PDB file of C-alpha atoms in Angstrom:
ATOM      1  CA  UNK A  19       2.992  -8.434 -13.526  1.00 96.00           C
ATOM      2  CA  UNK A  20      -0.147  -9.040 -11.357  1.00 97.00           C
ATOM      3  CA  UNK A  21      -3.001  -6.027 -10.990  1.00 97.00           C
ATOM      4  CA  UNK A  22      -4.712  -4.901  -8.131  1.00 98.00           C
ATOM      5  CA  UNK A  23      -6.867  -2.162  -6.935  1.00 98.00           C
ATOM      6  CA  UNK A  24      -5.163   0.733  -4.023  1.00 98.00           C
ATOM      7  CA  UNK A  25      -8.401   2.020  -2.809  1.00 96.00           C
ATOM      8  CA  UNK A  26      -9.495   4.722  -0.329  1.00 91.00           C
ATOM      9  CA  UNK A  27     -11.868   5.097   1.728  1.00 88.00           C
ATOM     10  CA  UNK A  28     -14.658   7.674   0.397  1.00 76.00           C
ATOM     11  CA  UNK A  29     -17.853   9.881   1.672  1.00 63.00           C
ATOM     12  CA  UNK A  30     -20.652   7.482   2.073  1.00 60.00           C
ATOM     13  CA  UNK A  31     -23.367   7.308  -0.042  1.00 61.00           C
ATOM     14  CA  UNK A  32     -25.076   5.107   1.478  1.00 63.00           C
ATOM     15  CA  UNK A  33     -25.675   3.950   5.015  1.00 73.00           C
ATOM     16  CA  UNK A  34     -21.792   3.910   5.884  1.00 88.00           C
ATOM     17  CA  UNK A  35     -18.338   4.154   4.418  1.00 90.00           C
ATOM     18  CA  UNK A  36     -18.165   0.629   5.409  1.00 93.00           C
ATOM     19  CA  UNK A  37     -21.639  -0.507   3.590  1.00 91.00           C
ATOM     20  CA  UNK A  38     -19.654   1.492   0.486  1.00 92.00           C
ATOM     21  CA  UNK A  39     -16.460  -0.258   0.877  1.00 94.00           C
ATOM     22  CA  UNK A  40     -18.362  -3.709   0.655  1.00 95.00           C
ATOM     23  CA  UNK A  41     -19.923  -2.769  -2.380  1.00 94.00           C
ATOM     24  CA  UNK A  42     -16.952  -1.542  -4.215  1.00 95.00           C
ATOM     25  CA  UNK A  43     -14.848  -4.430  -3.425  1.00 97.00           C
ATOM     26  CA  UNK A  44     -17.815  -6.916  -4.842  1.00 97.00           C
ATOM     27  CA  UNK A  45     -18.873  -4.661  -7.635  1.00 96.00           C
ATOM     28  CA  UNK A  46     -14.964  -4.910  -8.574  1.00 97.00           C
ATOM     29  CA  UNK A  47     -14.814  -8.852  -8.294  1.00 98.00           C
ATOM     30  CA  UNK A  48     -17.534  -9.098 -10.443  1.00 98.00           C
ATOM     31  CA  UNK A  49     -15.714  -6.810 -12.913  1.00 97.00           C
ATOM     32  CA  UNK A  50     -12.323  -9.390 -12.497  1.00 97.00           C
ATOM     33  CA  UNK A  51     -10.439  -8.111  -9.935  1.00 98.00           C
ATOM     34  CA  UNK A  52      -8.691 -10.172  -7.454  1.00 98.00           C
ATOM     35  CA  UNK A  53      -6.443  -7.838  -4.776  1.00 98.00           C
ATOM     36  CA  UNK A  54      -7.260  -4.973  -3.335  1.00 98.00           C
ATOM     37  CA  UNK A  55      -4.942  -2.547  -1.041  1.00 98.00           C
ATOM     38  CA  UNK A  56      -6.621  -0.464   1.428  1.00 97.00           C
ATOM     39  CA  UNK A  57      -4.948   2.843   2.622  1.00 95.00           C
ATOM     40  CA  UNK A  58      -5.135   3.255   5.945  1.00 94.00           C
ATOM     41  CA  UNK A  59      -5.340   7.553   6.456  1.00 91.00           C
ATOM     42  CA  UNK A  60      -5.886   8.632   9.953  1.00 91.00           C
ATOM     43  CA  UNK A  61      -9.333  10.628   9.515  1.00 90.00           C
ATOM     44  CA  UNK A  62     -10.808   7.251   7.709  1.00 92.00           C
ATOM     45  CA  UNK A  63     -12.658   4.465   9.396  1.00 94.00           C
ATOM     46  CA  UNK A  64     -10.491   1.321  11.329  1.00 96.00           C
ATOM     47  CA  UNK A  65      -9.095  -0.185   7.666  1.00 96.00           C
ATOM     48  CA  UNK A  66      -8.438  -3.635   9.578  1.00 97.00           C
ATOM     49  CA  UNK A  67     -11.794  -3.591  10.954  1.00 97.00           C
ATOM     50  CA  UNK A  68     -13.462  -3.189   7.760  1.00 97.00           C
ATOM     51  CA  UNK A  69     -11.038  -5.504   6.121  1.00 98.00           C
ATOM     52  CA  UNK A  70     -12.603  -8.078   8.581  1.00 98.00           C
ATOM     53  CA  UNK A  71     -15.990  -7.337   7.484  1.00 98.00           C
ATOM     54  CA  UNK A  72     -15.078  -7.705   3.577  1.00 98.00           C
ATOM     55  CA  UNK A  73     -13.315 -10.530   3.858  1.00 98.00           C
ATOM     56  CA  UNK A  74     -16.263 -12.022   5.431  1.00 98.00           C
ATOM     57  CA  UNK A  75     -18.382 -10.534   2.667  1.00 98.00           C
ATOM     58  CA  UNK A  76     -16.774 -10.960  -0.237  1.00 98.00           C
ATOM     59  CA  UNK A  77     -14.982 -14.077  -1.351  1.00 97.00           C
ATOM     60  CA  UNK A  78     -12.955 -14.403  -3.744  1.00 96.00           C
ATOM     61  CA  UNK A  79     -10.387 -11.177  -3.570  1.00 98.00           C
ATOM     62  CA  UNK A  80      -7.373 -11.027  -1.800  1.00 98.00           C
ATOM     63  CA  UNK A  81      -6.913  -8.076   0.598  1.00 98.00           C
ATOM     64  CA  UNK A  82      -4.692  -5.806   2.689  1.00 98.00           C
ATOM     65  CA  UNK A  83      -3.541  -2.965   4.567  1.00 98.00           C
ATOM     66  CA  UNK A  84      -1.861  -0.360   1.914  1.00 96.00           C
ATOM     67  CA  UNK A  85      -0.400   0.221   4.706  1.00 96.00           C
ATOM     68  CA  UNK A  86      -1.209   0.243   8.398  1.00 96.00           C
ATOM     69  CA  UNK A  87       0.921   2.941  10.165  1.00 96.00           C
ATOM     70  CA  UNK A  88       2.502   0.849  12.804  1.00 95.00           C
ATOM     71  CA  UNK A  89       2.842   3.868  15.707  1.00 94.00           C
ATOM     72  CA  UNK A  90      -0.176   3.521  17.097  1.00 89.00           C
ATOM     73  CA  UNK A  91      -0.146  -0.355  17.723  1.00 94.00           C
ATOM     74  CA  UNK A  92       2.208  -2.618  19.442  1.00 97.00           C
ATOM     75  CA  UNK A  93       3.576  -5.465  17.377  1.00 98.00           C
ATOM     76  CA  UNK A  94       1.649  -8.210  20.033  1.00 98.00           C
ATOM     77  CA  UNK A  95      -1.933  -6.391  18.968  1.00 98.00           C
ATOM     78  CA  UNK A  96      -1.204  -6.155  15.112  1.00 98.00           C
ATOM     79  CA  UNK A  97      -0.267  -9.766  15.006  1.00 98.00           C
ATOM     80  CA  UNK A  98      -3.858  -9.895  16.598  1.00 98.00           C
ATOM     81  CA  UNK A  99      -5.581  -8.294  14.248  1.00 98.00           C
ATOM     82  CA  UNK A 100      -3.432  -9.698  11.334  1.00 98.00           C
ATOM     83  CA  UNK A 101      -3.869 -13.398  12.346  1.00 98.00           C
ATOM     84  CA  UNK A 102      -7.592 -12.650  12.748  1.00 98.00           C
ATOM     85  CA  UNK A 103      -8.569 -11.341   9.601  1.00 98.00           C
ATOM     86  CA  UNK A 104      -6.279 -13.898   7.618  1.00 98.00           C
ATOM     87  CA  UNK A 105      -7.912 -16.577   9.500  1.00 98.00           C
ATOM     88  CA  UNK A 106     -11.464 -14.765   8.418  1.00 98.00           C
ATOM     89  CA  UNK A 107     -10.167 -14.399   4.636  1.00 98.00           C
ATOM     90  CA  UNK A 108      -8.872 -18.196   4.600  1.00 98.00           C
ATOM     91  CA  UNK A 109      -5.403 -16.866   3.627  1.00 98.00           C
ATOM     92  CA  UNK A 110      -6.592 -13.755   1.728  1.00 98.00           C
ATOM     93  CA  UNK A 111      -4.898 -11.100   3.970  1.00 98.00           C
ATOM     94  CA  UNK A 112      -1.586  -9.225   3.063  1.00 98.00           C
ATOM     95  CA  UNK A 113      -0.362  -6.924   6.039  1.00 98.00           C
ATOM     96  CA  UNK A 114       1.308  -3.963   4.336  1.00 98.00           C
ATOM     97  CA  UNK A 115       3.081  -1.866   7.106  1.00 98.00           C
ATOM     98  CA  UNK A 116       4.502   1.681   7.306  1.00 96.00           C
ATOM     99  CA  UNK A 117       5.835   4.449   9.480  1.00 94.00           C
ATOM    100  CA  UNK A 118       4.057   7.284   8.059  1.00 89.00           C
ATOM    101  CA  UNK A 119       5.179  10.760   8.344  1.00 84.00           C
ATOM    102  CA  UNK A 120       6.237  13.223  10.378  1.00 82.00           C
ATOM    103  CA  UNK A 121       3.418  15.469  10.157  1.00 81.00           C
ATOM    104  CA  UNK A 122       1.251  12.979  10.992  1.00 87.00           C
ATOM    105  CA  UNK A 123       3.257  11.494  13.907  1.00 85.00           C
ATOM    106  CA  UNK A 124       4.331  14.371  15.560  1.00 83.00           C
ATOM    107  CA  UNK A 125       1.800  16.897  14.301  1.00 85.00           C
ATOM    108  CA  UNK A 126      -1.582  14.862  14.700  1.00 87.00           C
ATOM    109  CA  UNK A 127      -0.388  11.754  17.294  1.00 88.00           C
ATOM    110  CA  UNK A 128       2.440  13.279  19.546  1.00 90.00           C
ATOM    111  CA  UNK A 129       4.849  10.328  18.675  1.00 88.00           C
ATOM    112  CA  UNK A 130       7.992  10.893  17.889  1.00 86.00           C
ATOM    113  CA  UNK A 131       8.756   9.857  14.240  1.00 84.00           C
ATOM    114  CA  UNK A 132      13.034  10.053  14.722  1.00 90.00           C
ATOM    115  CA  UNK A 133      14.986   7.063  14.058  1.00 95.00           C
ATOM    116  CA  UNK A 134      12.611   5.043  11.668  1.00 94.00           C
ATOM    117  CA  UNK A 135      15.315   2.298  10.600  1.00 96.00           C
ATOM    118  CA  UNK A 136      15.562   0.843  14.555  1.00 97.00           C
ATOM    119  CA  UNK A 137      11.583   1.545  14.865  1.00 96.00           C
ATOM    120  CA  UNK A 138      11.156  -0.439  11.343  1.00 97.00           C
ATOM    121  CA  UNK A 139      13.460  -3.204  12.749  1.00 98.00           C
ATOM    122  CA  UNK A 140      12.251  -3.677  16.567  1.00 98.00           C
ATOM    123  CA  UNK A 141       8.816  -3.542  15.461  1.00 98.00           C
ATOM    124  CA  UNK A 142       9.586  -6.695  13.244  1.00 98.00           C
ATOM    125  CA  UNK A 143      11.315  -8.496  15.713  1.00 98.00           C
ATOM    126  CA  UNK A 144       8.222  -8.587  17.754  1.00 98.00           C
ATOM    127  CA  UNK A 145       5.651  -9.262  14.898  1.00 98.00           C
ATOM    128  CA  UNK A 146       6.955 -11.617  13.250  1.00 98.00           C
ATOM    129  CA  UNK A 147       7.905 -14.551  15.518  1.00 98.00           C
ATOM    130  CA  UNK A 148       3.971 -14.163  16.257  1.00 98.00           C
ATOM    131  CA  UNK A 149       2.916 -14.219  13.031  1.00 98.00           C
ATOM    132  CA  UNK A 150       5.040 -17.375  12.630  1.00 98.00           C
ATOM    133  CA  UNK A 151       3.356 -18.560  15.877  1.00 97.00           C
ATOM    134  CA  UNK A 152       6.283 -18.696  17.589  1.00 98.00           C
ATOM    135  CA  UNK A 153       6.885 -16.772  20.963  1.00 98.00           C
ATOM    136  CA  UNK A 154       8.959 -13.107  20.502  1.00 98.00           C
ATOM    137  CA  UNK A 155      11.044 -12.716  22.667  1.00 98.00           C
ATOM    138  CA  UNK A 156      12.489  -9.071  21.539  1.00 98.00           C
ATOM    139  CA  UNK A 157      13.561  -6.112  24.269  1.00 97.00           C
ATOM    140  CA  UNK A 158      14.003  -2.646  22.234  1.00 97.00           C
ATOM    141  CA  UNK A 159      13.988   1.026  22.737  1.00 96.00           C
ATOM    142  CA  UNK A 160      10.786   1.774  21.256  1.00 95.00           C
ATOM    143  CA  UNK A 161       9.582  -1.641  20.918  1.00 96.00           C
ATOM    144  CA  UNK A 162       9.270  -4.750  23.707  1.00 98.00           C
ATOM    145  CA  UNK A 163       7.542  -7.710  22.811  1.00 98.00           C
ATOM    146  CA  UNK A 164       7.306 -11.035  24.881  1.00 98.00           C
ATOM    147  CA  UNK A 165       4.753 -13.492  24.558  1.00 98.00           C
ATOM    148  CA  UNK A 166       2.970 -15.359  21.918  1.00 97.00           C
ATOM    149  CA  UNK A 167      -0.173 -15.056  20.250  1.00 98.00           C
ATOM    150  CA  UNK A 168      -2.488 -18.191  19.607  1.00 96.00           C
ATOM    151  CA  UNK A 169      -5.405 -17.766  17.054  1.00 97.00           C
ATOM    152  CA  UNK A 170      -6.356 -21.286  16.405  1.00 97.00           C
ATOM    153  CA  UNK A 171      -6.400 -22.404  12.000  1.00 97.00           C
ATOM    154  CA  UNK A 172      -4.840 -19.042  11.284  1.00 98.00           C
ATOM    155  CA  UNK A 173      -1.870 -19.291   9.062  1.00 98.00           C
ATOM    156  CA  UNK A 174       0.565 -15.880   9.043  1.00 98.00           C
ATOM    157  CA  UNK A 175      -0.283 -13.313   5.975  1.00 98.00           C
ATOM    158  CA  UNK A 176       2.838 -11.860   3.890  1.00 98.00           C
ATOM    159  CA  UNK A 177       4.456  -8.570   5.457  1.00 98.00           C
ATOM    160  CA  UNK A 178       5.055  -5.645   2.882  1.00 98.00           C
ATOM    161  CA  UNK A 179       6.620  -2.792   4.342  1.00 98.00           C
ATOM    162  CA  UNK A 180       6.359   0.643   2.650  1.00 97.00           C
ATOM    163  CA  UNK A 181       9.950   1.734   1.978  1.00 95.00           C
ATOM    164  CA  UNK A 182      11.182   4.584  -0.035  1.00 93.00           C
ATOM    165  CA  UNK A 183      14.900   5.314   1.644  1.00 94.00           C
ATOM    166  CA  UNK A 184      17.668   2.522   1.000  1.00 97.00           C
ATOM    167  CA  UNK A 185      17.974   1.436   4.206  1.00 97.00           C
ATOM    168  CA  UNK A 186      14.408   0.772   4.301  1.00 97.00           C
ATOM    169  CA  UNK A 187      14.076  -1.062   1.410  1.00 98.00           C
ATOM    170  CA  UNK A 188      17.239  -3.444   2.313  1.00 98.00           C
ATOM    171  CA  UNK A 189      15.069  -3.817   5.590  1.00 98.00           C
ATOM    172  CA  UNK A 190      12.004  -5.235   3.527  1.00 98.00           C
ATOM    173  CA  UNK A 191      14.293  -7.019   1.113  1.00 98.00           C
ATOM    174  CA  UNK A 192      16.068  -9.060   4.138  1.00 98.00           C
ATOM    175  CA  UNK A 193      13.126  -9.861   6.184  1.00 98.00           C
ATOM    176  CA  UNK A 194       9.863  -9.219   4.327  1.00 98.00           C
ATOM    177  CA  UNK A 195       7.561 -10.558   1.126  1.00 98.00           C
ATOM    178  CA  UNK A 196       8.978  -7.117  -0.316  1.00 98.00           C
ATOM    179  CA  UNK A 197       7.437  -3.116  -0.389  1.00 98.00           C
ATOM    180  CA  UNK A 198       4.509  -0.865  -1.497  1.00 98.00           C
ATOM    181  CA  UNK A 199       5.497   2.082  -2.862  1.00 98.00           C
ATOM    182  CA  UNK A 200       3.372   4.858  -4.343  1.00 97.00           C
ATOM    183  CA  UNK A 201       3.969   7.670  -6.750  1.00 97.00           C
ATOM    184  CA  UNK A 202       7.641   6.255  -7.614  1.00 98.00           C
ATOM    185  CA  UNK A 203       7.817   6.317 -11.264  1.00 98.00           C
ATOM    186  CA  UNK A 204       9.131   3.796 -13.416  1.00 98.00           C
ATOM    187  CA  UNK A 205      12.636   5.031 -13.650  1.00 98.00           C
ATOM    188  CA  UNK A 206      12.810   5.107 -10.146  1.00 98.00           C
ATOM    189  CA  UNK A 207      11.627   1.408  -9.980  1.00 98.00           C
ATOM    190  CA  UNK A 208      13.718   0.346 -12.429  1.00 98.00           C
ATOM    191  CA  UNK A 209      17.501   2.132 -11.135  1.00 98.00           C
ATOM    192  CA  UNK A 210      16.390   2.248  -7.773  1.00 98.00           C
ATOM    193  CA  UNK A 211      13.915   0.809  -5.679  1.00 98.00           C
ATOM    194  CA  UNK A 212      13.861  -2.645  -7.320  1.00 98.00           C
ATOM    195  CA  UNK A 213      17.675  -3.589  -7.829  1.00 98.00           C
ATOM    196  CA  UNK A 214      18.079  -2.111  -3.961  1.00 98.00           C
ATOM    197  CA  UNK A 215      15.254  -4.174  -2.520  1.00 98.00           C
ATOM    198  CA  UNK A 216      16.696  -7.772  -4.612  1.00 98.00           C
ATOM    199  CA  UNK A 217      19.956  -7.266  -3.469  1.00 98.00           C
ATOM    200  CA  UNK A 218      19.020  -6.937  -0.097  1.00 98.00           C
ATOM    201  CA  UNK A 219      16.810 -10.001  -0.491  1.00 98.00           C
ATOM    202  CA  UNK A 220      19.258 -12.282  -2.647  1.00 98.00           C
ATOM    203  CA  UNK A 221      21.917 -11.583   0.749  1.00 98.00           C
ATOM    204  CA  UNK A 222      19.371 -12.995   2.899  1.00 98.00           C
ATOM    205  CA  UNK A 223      18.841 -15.945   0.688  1.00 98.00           C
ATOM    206  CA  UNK A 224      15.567 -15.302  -0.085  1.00 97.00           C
ATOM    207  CA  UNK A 225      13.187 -13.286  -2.467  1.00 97.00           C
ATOM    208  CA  UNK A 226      10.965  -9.811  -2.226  1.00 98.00           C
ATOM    209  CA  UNK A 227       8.777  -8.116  -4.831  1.00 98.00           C
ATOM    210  CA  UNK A 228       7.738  -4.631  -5.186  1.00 98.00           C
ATOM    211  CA  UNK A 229       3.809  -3.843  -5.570  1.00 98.00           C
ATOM    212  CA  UNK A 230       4.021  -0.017  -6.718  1.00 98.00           C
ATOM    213  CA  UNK A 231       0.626   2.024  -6.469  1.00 98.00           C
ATOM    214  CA  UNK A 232       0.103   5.088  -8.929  1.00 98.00           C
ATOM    215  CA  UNK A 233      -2.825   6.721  -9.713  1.00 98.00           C
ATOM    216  CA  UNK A 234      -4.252   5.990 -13.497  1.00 98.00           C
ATOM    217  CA  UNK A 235      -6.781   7.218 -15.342  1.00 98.00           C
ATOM    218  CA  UNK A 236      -7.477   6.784 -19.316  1.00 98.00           C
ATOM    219  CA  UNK A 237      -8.960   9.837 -20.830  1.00 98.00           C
ATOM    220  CA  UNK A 238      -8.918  11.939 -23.875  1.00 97.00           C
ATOM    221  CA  UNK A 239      -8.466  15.320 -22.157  1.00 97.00           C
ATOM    222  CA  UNK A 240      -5.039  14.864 -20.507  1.00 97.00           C
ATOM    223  CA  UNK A 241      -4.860  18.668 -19.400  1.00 97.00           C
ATOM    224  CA  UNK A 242      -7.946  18.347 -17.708  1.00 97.00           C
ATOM    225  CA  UNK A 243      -6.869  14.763 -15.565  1.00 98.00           C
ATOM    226  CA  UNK A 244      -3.272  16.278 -15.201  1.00 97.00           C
ATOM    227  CA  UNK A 245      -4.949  19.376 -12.964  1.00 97.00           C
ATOM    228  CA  UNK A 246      -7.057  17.092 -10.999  1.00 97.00           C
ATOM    229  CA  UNK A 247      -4.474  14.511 -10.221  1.00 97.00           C
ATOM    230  CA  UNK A 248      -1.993  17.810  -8.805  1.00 97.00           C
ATOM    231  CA  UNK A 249      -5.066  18.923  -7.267  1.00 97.00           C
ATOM    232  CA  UNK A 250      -5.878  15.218  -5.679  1.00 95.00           C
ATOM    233  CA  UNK A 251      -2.746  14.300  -4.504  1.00 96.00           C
ATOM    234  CA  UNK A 252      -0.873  17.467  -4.019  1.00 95.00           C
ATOM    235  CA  UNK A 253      -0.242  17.115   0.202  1.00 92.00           C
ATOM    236  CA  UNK A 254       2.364  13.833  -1.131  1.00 94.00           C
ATOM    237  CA  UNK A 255       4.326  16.502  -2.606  1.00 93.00           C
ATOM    238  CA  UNK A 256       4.677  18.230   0.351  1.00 93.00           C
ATOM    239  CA  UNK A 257       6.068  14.894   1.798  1.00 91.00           C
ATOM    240  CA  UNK A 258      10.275  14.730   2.560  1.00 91.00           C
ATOM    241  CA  UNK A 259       9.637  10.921   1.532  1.00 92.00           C
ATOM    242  CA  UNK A 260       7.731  11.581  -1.505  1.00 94.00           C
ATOM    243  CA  UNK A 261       9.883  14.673  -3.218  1.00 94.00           C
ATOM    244  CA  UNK A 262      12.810  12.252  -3.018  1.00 94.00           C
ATOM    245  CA  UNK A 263      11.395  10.175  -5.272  1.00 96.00           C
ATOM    246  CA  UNK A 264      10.005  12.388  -7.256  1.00 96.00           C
ATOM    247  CA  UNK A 265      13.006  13.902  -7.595  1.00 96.00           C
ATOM    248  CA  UNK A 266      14.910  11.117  -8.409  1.00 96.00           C
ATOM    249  CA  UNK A 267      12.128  10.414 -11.510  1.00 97.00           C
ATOM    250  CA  UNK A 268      13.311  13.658 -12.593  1.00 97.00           C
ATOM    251  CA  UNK A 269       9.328  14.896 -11.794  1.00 96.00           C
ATOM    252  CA  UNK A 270       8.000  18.100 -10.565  1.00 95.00           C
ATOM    253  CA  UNK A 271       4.977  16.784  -8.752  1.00 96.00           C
ATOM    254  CA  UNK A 272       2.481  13.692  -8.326  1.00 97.00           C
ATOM    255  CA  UNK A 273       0.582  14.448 -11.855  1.00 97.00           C
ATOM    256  CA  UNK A 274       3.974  13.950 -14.051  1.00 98.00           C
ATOM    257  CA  UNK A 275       4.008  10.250 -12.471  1.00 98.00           C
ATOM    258  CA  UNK A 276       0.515   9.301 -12.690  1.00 98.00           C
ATOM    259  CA  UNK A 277      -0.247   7.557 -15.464  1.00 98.00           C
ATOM    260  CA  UNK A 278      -3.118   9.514 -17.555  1.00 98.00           C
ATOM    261  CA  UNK A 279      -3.919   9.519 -21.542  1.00 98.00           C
ATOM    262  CA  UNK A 280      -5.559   7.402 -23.475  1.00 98.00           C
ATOM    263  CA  UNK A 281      -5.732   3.648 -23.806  1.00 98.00           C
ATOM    264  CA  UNK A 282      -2.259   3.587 -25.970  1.00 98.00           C
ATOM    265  CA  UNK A 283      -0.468   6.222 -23.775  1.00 98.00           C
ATOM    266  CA  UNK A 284      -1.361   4.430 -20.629  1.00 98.00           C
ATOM    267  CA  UNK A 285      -0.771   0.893 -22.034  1.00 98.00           C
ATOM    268  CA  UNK A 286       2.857   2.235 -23.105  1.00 98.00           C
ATOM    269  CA  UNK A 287       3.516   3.508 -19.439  1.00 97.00           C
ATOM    270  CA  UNK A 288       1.737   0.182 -17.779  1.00 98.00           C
ATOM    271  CA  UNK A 289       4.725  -1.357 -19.734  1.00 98.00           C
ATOM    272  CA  UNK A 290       7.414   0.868 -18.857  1.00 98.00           C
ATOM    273  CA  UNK A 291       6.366  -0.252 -14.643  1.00 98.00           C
ATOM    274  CA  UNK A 292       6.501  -4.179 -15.948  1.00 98.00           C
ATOM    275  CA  UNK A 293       9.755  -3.934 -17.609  1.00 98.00           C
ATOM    276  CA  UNK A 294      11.399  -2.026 -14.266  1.00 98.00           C
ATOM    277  CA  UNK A 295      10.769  -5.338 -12.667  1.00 98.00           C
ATOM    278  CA  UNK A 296       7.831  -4.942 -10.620  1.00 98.00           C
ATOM    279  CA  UNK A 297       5.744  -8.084  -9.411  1.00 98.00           C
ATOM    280  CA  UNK A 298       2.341  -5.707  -9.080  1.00 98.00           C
ATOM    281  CA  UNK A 299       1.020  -2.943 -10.141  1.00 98.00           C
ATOM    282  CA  UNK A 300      -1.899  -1.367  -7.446  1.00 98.00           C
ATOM    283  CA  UNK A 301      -4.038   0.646  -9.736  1.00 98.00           C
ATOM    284  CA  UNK A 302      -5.643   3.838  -8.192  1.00 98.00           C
ATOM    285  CA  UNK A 303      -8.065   4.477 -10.503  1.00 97.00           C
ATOM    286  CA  UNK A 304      -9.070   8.095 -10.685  1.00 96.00           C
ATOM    287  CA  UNK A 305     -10.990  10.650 -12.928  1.00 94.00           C
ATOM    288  CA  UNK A 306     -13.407  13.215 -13.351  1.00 94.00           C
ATOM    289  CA  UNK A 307     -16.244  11.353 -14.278  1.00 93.00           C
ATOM    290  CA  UNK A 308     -17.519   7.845 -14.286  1.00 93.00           C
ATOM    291  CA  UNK A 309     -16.834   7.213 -18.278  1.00 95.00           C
ATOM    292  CA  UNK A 310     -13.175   7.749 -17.701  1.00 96.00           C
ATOM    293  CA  UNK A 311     -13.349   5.189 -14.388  1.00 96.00           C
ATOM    294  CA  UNK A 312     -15.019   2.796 -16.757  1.00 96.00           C
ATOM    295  CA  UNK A 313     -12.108   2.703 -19.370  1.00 97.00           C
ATOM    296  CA  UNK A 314      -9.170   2.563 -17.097  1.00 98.00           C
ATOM    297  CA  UNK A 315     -10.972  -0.723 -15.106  1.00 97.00           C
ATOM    298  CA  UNK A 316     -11.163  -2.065 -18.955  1.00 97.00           C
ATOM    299  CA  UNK A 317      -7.783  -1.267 -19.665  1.00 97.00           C
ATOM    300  CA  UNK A 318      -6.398  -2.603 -16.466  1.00 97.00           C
ATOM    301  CA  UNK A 319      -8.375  -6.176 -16.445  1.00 96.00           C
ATOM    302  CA  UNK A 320      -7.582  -6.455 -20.362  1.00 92.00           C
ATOM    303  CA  UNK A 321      -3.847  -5.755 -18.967  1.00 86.00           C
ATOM    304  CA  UNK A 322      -3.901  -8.269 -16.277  1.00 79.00           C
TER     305      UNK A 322
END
């Protein structure tokens, strides 16, 4: 099981969230890390124009979009973009894609967020041809795509898709390098998400792998991290998406599937996730003070 990073975006302490982003990502190669997912949250800074700047900046780490919201671009622009920065990186891009949510598409954008299995699907038929560099030729209902897309020495990056419902993750398993999820425990990985997504893949004759993101943090004072982490990620419970999976763990909210205690307790859940058959585990690393930060980075690149 590899390890990366699932990082946020952040208030700036210096000059600019991006300046801050730069630093974190080298600061973290230095420590060992190689892969970093960026979550792209609709109040943040452009997450594929920053990616552009890092992977300019700061060889050696593999990046991507954990995930881009598709919505708000057509598939002919985020091949664009996706070509681009992998042909910045020198093949260190992953595209992670995702529908987001209702409250955010219909609340905050005005787009409709109905039907997400023919959005998921139409949207694919017009990315990936270009990605492939081939011309799409794809007429949909929400999606139209004709042309082609040249960016000259750029190879296409792997396409995750963030899937929670079944049909979703056959989706990714048929016609994708696999999904992201985040906050789906390990029994949900193991009885659910992971045999689904294979099944789907091993029909299409090929393979997927499942990246799952939880928040982690090694600590002696497990009340203490428990509080924040319902505190810091309490709006995903709120989420239709995210309380099924939840409920299928058999958990009441984000904090009883993050993955706090100390260096035993967390090593023993880190091996729960690799034995449910997932290829990566994203690490977001969280706490209430830098000490705690310090041991779960130790933990995780003494893991990897």
């Amino acid at each position: 099981m590899r390890t990366s990073l699932f990082t946020y975006f952040h208030d700036s302490l210096r000059a600019s969230p991006v300046d801050d982003y730069v630093h974190d990502l080298r600061a973290a190669r230095d420590e060992g890390f190689s892969h970093a997912w960026t979550v792209q949250l609709p109040w943040d800074p452009d997450a594929l124009v920053t990616l552009g700047i890092a992977l300019r900046e700061v060889d050696g780490m593999t990046l991507g979009t954990g995930v881009q919201p598709i919505q708000l671009r057509q598939p002919m622009s985020l091949a664009q973009a996706a070509l681009t920065l992998n042909l910045i990186g020198g093949g260190r891009f992953r595209l992670g894609i995702g529908l987001t949510h209702a409250l955010i598409c219909d609340a905050m954008w005005g787009v409709p967020w109905d039907r997400p299995v023919l959005r998921l699907n139409e949207y694919l038929d017009g990315l990936q041809p270009l990605l492939a560099g081939e011309t799409a030729d794809a007429t949909g209902e929400f999606y139209t795509t004709r042309g082609k897309v040249s960016v000259a020495g750029a190879t296409a990056p792997a396409v995750y898709v963030a899937a929670m419902g079944p049909q979703l993750l056959r989706i990714a398993g048929r016609r994708t390098a696999g999904t992201i999820t985040f906050l789906t425990g390990p029994r949900t990985l193991a009885n659910y998400v992971v045999p689904t997504l294979r099944a789907a893949a091993e029909e299409a004759g090929r393979e997927a792998e499942v990246v799952a993101a939880l928040p982690i943090c090694v600590t002696d004072d497990v009340t203490k991290v428990r509080e924040l982490a319902a505190e810091t990620y309490a709006l995903y419970g709120t989420l239709p998406s995210y309380q099924a999976m939840l409920a299928r763990e058999g958990a009441q909210g984000p904090a009883d599937v993050a993955l706090i205690g100390d260096e035993d307790a967390v090593s023993a859940r880190l091996e729960e996730i690799r034995a449910a058959g997932v290829a990566e585990f994203a690490a977001h690393i969280f706490g209430p003070g830098d000490e705690e930060r310090a041991r779960t980075r130790a933990l995780l690149l003494q893991a990897a």
